[in-house]
Tab-separated table of C-alpha atoms and ligand atoms in Angstrom:
chain	number	residue	atom	x	y	z
A	1	UNK	CA	-40.236	164.454	163.750
A	2	UNK	CA	-37.733	161.943	163.490
A	3	UNK	CA	-35.605	162.205	166.727
A	4	UNK	CA	-31.709	162.678	166.608
A	5	UNK	CA	-29.843	158.838	167.034
A	6	UNK	CA	-27.361	159.446	169.699
A	7	UNK	CA	-24.710	157.221	170.912
A	8	UNK	CA	-22.441	157.563	173.802
A	9	UNK	CA	-18.819	156.368	173.690
A	10	UNK	CA	-18.105	156.136	177.081
A	11	UNK	CA	-20.999	154.959	178.555
A	12	UNK	CA	-20.121	153.347	182.256
A	13	UNK	CA	-18.162	156.444	182.590
A	14	UNK	CA	-18.574	158.909	185.296
A	15	UNK	CA	-19.736	161.813	182.766
A	16	UNK	CA	-20.522	158.863	180.215
A	17	UNK	CA	-23.053	157.852	182.687
A	18	UNK	CA	-24.596	161.239	183.546
A	19	UNK	CA	-25.047	161.838	178.931
A	20	UNK	CA	-26.286	158.763	179.191
A	21	UNK	CA	-29.164	159.808	181.334
A	22	UNK	CA	-29.347	163.067	179.319
A	23	UNK	CA	-29.955	161.923	176.345
A	24	UNK	CA	-31.922	159.157	177.181
A	25	UNK	CA	-34.269	162.202	178.907
A	26	UNK	CA	-34.105	164.829	175.821
A	27	UNK	CA	-37.414	164.463	174.082
A	28	UNK	CA	-36.193	165.173	170.441
A	29	UNK	CA	-32.758	162.379	170.767
A	30	UNK	CA	-33.069	158.630	170.975
A	31	UNK	CA	-30.340	156.652	172.692
A	32	UNK	CA	-29.671	154.074	170.356
A	33	UNK	CA	-26.284	152.162	171.306
A	34	UNK	CA	-24.263	152.992	174.520
A	35	UNK	CA	-20.870	151.200	174.710
A	36	UNK	CA	-18.262	151.269	176.943
A	37	UNK	CA	-14.313	149.813	176.771
A	38	UNK	CA	-14.011	146.678	175.084
A	39	UNK	CA	-17.373	147.168	173.308
A	40	UNK	CA	-17.360	146.561	169.190
A	41	UNK	CA	-17.298	149.962	167.328
A	42	UNK	CA	-19.460	147.880	164.538
A	43	UNK	CA	-22.445	148.458	166.802
A	44	UNK	CA	-21.796	151.664	166.248
A	45	UNK	CA	-22.746	151.292	162.728
A	46	UNK	CA	-25.340	148.537	163.266
A	47	UNK	CA	-26.994	150.742	165.792
A	48	UNK	CA	-27.615	153.623	162.443
A	49	UNK	CA	-25.875	156.513	165.400
A	50	UNK	CA	-26.065	159.734	163.503
A	51	UNK	CA	-24.204	161.743	166.317
A	52	UNK	CA	-21.216	159.478	168.557
A	53	UNK	CA	-20.429	160.860	171.654
A	54	UNK	CA	-17.082	160.719	172.898
A	55	UNK	CA	-16.540	161.104	176.576
A	56	UNK	CA	-13.862	158.475	176.789
A	57	UNK	CA	-10.167	158.157	177.795
A	58	UNK	CA	-7.113	160.330	175.733
A	59	UNK	CA	-5.846	156.731	174.827
A	60	UNK	CA	-8.988	155.658	173.251
A	61	UNK	CA	-10.746	159.257	171.899
A	62	UNK	CA	-8.341	159.195	168.044
A	63	UNK	CA	-9.207	155.065	167.000
A	64	UNK	CA	-12.943	156.087	167.993
A	65	UNK	CA	-12.864	159.320	166.296
A	66	UNK	CA	-11.404	157.783	162.867
A	67	UNK	CA	-13.953	154.807	163.655
A	68	UNK	CA	-16.941	157.119	163.219
A	69	UNK	CA	-15.257	159.770	160.475
A	70	UNK	CA	-15.150	156.062	158.409
A	71	UNK	CA	-18.725	155.970	158.348
A	72	UNK	CA	-19.673	159.756	158.084
A	73	UNK	CA	-20.620	159.298	162.153
A	74	UNK	CA	-21.023	163.026	163.431
A	75	UNK	CA	-19.109	163.148	166.897
A	76	UNK	CA	-18.736	165.812	170.293
A	77	UNK	CA	-16.044	165.033	171.832
A	78	UNK	CA	-15.391	165.896	175.840
A	79	UNK	CA	-12.100	163.424	175.824
A	80	UNK	CA	-9.238	165.307	176.725
A	81	UNK	CA	-5.719	165.566	175.239
A	82	UNK	CA	-6.325	167.183	172.680
A	83	UNK	CA	-2.350	168.141	170.712
A	84	UNK	CA	-1.071	170.217	167.476
A	85	UNK	CA	-0.392	166.724	166.088
A	86	UNK	CA	-3.693	165.161	166.839
A	87	UNK	CA	-6.050	167.846	165.591
A	88	UNK	CA	-3.311	167.492	162.393
A	89	UNK	CA	-4.694	164.459	162.156
A	90	UNK	CA	-8.463	164.665	162.733
A	91	UNK	CA	-8.326	167.509	160.611
A	92	UNK	CA	-7.254	164.566	157.675
A	93	UNK	CA	-10.177	162.129	158.804
A	94	UNK	CA	-12.615	165.101	158.245
A	95	UNK	CA	-11.432	166.231	154.726
A	96	UNK	CA	-11.728	162.590	153.583
A	97	UNK	CA	-15.016	162.802	155.309
A	98	UNK	CA	-16.646	166.109	154.211
A	99	UNK	CA	-20.088	167.105	155.118
A	100	UNK	CA	-18.870	165.312	158.526
A	101	UNK	CA	-18.799	167.432	161.646
A	102	UNK	CA	-16.724	167.495	164.810
A	103	UNK	CA	-17.420	169.137	167.771
A	104	UNK	CA	-14.249	169.151	170.346
A	105	UNK	CA	-15.418	170.625	173.672
A	106	UNK	CA	-12.878	171.373	176.267
A	107	UNK	CA	-15.482	172.351	178.423
A	108	UNK	CA	-19.211	171.753	178.196
A	109	UNK	CA	-20.232	174.015	181.180
A	110	UNK	CA	-21.431	177.935	180.405
A	111	UNK	CA	-19.947	178.583	183.691
A	112	UNK	CA	-16.499	177.040	182.030
A	113	UNK	CA	-16.711	178.678	178.813
A	114	UNK	CA	-17.341	182.113	180.398
A	115	UNK	CA	-14.551	182.262	182.164
A	116	UNK	CA	-12.250	181.619	179.348
A	117	UNK	CA	-13.740	184.459	177.677
A	118	UNK	CA	-13.794	186.373	180.653
A	119	UNK	CA	-10.059	185.727	180.959
A	120	UNK	CA	-9.287	186.237	177.116
A	121	UNK	CA	-11.292	190.040	177.818
A	122	UNK	CA	-9.304	191.018	181.135
A	123	UNK	CA	-5.398	189.387	180.336
A	124	UNK	CA	-4.400	192.374	177.919
A	125	UNK	CA	-5.438	194.760	180.818
A	126	UNK	CA	-2.825	192.649	183.694
A	127	UNK	CA	0.912	192.201	184.038
A	128	UNK	CA	0.394	189.173	185.294
A	129	UNK	CA	-1.880	185.703	184.983
A	130	UNK	CA	-1.805	182.730	186.083
A	131	UNK	CA	-3.988	179.588	185.861
A	132	UNK	CA	-5.496	176.899	188.336
A	133	UNK	CA	-7.280	174.189	188.087
A	134	UNK	CA	-8.522	171.685	190.459
A	135	UNK	CA	-10.140	168.496	190.101
A	136	UNK	CA	-10.883	165.093	191.563
A	137	UNK	CA	-7.879	162.488	191.850
A	138	UNK	CA	-8.814	159.694	189.835
A	139	UNK	CA	-8.428	162.644	186.527
A	140	UNK	CA	-5.821	161.163	184.436
A	141	UNK	CA	-4.019	164.185	182.687
A	142	UNK	CA	-2.786	167.318	183.488
A	143	UNK	CA	-2.890	170.103	183.383
A	144	UNK	CA	-6.351	169.683	182.572
A	145	UNK	CA	-7.723	170.200	179.113
A	146	UNK	CA	-9.608	173.523	180.175
A	147	UNK	CA	-6.680	175.000	181.973
A	148	UNK	CA	-4.677	174.268	178.756
A	149	UNK	CA	-7.040	175.747	176.117
A	150	UNK	CA	-7.862	178.924	178.353
A	151	UNK	CA	-3.880	179.411	178.582
A	152	UNK	CA	-3.427	179.443	175.121
A	153	UNK	CA	-6.698	181.769	174.512
A	154	UNK	CA	-4.615	183.958	177.182
A	155	UNK	CA	-1.507	183.878	175.446
A	156	UNK	CA	-3.505	184.346	172.093
A	157	UNK	CA	-4.991	187.737	173.862
A	158	UNK	CA	-1.607	189.075	175.345
A	159	UNK	CA	0.121	188.047	171.819
A	160	UNK	CA	-2.697	190.460	169.930
A	161	UNK	CA	-2.550	193.523	172.063
A	162	UNK	CA	1.716	193.561	172.206
A	163	UNK	CA	2.009	192.391	175.910
A	164	UNK	CA	5.238	192.548	177.578
A	165	UNK	CA	6.561	188.684	178.767
A	166	UNK	CA	4.867	188.297	182.240
A	167	UNK	CA	7.686	189.604	185.265
A	168	UNK	CA	9.482	186.507	187.093
A	169	UNK	CA	12.161	186.773	189.542
A	170	UNK	CA	12.313	183.185	189.593
A	171	UNK	CA	16.256	182.018	188.916
A	172	UNK	CA	16.115	178.852	191.211
A	173	UNK	CA	13.155	176.587	191.520
A	174	UNK	CA	12.279	172.749	192.817
A	175	UNK	CA	10.683	171.456	189.336
A	176	UNK	CA	6.928	172.349	188.963
A	177	UNK	CA	7.417	174.428	191.468
A	178	UNK	CA	6.286	177.634	188.890
A	179	UNK	CA	3.663	175.412	187.270
A	180	UNK	CA	3.158	173.862	183.329
A	181	UNK	CA	4.007	176.769	180.679
A	182	UNK	CA	1.654	176.846	178.592
A	183	UNK	CA	2.750	179.784	175.969
A	184	UNK	CA	4.243	181.323	178.506
A	185	UNK	CA	0.930	180.943	180.945
A	186	UNK	CA	1.787	179.012	184.336
A	187	UNK	CA	-0.549	176.560	184.396
A	188	UNK	CA	-0.813	175.140	188.632
A	189	UNK	CA	-2.841	171.579	188.695
A	190	UNK	CA	-4.408	170.897	192.377
A	191	UNK	CA	-5.620	166.920	192.586
A	192	UNK	CA	-7.642	166.794	195.816
A	193	UNK	CA	-10.024	164.464	197.304
A	194	UNK	CA	-13.876	165.955	197.663
A	195	UNK	CA	-13.754	168.195	193.972
A	196	UNK	CA	-15.178	167.729	190.754
A	197	UNK	CA	-13.859	170.162	187.988
A	198	UNK	CA	-12.753	173.485	189.364
A	199	UNK	CA	-10.606	176.776	188.062
A	200	UNK	CA	-8.994	179.790	188.913
A	201	UNK	CA	-7.594	182.319	186.761
A	202	UNK	CA	-5.236	185.008	188.231
A	203	UNK	CA	-4.839	188.140	187.023
A	204	UNK	CA	-2.606	190.908	188.463
A	205	UNK	CA	-1.618	194.503	187.992
A	206	UNK	CA	-0.643	197.567	189.667
A	207	UNK	CA	-1.922	197.959	193.446
A	208	UNK	CA	-4.822	194.883	192.321
A	209	UNK	CA	-5.479	191.930	191.081
A	210	UNK	CA	-8.788	190.122	189.552
A	211	UNK	CA	-9.874	186.384	190.134
A	212	UNK	CA	-11.701	184.763	187.548
A	213	UNK	CA	-13.457	181.666	189.606
A	214	UNK	CA	-15.221	178.784	188.330
A	215	UNK	CA	-16.750	175.588	189.820
A	216	UNK	CA	-18.269	172.471	187.658
A	217	UNK	CA	-20.445	170.713	191.601
A	218	UNK	CA	-21.799	168.143	189.494
A	219	UNK	CA	-21.583	166.560	186.015
A	220	UNK	CA	-25.260	167.706	185.266
A	221	UNK	CA	-22.942	170.701	184.586
A	222	UNK	CA	-21.938	169.562	181.289
A	223	UNK	CA	-25.055	168.488	179.946
A	224	UNK	CA	-26.499	171.210	178.549
A	225	UNK	CA	-23.900	171.332	176.666
A	226	UNK	CA	-23.470	167.897	175.334
A	227	UNK	CA	-27.368	168.277	174.233
A	228	UNK	CA	-26.497	171.671	172.030
A	229	UNK	CA	-23.618	169.994	170.878
A	230	UNK	CA	-25.697	166.539	169.708
A	231	UNK	CA	-28.115	169.217	167.700
A	232	UNK	CA	-25.525	171.845	166.160
A	233	UNK	CA	-22.762	169.180	164.994
A	234	UNK	CA	-25.295	167.993	162.663
A	235	UNK	CA	-25.523	171.239	160.840
A	236	UNK	CA	-21.885	172.198	160.885
A	237	UNK	CA	-19.657	170.058	158.790
A	238	UNK	CA	-15.198	170.085	159.457
A	239	UNK	CA	-14.338	170.710	162.672
A	240	UNK	CA	-15.614	173.263	165.933
A	241	UNK	CA	-13.065	173.482	168.909
A	242	UNK	CA	-15.173	175.329	171.552
A	243	UNK	CA	-18.588	175.418	172.690
A	244	UNK	CA	-18.484	178.737	172.345
A	245	UNK	CA	-18.594	178.577	168.646
A	246	UNK	CA	-22.379	177.344	168.971
A	247	UNK	CA	-23.366	179.648	171.428
A	248	UNK	CA	-24.429	183.270	170.896
A	249	UNK	CA	-21.778	185.028	173.436
A	250	UNK	CA	-22.432	188.350	171.695
B	1	LIG	N1	-15.579	168.309	177.748
B	1	LIG	C1	-16.377	168.489	179.309
B	1	LIG	O1	-16.910	168.988	179.686
B	1	LIG	C2	-15.142	167.038	180.617
B	1	LIG	C3	-14.490	166.295	180.212
B	1	LIG	N2	-13.893	165.425	180.325
B	1	LIG	C4	-13.131	164.325	180.068
B	1	LIG	O2	-13.877	163.114	179.587
B	1	LIG	C5	-13.047	162.254	179.771
B	1	LIG	C6	-13.915	161.055	180.437
B	1	LIG	O3	-13.972	161.504	181.644
B	1	LIG	P1	-14.392	160.534	182.907
B	1	LIG	O4	-15.881	160.429	182.764
B	1	LIG	O5	-14.149	161.266	184.299
B	1	LIG	O6	-13.534	159.195	183.202
B	1	LIG	P2	-13.990	158.061	183.312
B	1	LIG	O7	-12.182	157.131	183.646
B	1	LIG	O8	-14.669	157.758	184.317
B	1	LIG	O9	-14.559	157.635	181.963
B	1	LIG	C7	-14.004	156.833	180.929
B	1	LIG	C8	-14.746	155.765	180.131
B	1	LIG	O10	-14.526	155.627	179.361
B	1	LIG	C9	-14.407	154.117	178.863
B	1	LIG	N3	-13.284	154.073	177.948
B	1	LIG	C10	-12.020	154.055	177.623
B	1	LIG	N4	-11.807	153.387	176.369
B	1	LIG	C11	-13.004	152.498	175.940
B	1	LIG	C12	-12.886	152.625	173.933
B	1	LIG	N5	-12.309	152.474	173.757
B	1	LIG	N6	-14.131	152.539	174.184
B	1	LIG	C13	-15.641	152.894	175.105
B	1	LIG	N7	-15.055	153.238	176.251
B	1	LIG	C14	-13.691	152.957	176.870
B	1	LIG	C15	-13.814	153.685	180.183
B	1	LIG	O11	-13.872	151.754	180.846
B	1	LIG	C16	-14.627	154.233	181.128
B	1	LIG	O12	-15.485	153.787	181.528
B	1	LIG	C17	-12.017	162.429	179.896
B	1	LIG	O13	-10.852	162.889	179.335
B	1	LIG	C18	-12.294	164.037	180.497
B	1	LIG	O14	-11.274	165.042	181.170
B	1	LIG	C19	-14.728	165.215	181.960
B	1	LIG	C20	-16.332	165.968	181.916
B	1	LIG	C21	-16.071	167.356	181.085
B	2	LIG	O1	-11.752	165.460	183.925
B	2	LIG	C1	-12.271	165.714	184.552
B	2	LIG	O2	-13.700	165.802	185.083
B	2	LIG	C2	-12.990	167.156	183.317
B	2	LIG	N1	-12.096	167.057	182.367
B	2	LIG	C3	-12.430	168.572	181.168
B	2	LIG	C4	-11.192	168.754	181.635
B	2	LIG	O3	-10.144	167.788	181.338
B	2	LIG	O4	-11.025	170.501	181.154
B	2	LIG	C5	-13.356	169.222	181.537
B	2	LIG	C6	-13.631	169.268	183.154
B	2	LIG	O5	-12.832	170.130	183.952
B	2	LIG	C7	-13.924	167.573	183.711
């Protein structure tokens, strides 16, 4: 059976360099290109890549994806910075490239995907929910893509269940003290030397609290999700948002 031809964009970065090793080690894949900032995207076409794994920066991802879609190359995207406007632009590119698939995964680790599921499930049963994400200090964006997605899922679950707004008597606060407001859910970002990628969802009700915590301790935690994404994205045209859609979570 022929191997899946995979390229990695952002190949010298923290997660990109790990992805290069993971693709090289996968029996069913061939690493055909490993591109860094400044490398010509023509190499993607010349390499015959079927899938591009996009692990660059929020300022590069859109141009890279535009290029992939123009050439019918499927994409597995871990890069953060997604807004409604960016998603609308991407959908336009996909409409013009029928048959091409793009997976955007706010988080490739199974534990983080489950954290989001658990938080979504629990959120309607508690009066208060806040998200705390903790990352290494070289991260350029805040809140994390995972925390933003988690808060959006929580807010949607609470809206669907008809939950009242969260109790909060704050009338004066130093700017930022209550975190960022993502669809009504406070999200707090910590940047700390020694950490990699961590998240807590704090839920509070009458006389009880529940904490759902996930820790990525090494970039290897993201690799099974990236490889799964490459295998599946070539079979699912259009936009898939969230790795959970490629997992059988029941
Ligand atoms: N979805 C997930 O599970 C994960 C997502 N991430 C996200 O992946 C992105 C990268 O994270 P890190 O590796 O920590 O950052 P990093 O800064 O270590 O790596 C990014 C790399 O991309 C390169 N780059 C920038 N523009 C480029 C371009 N146009 N073409 C090719 N390479 C380019 C940079 O030179 C750098 O080497 C971030 O948005 C981060 O949030 C990181 C870990 C897990
Ligand atoms: O920058 C990182 O490191 C990570 N970025 C992603 C995010 O913003 O959610 C995924 C994970 O948290 C690691």
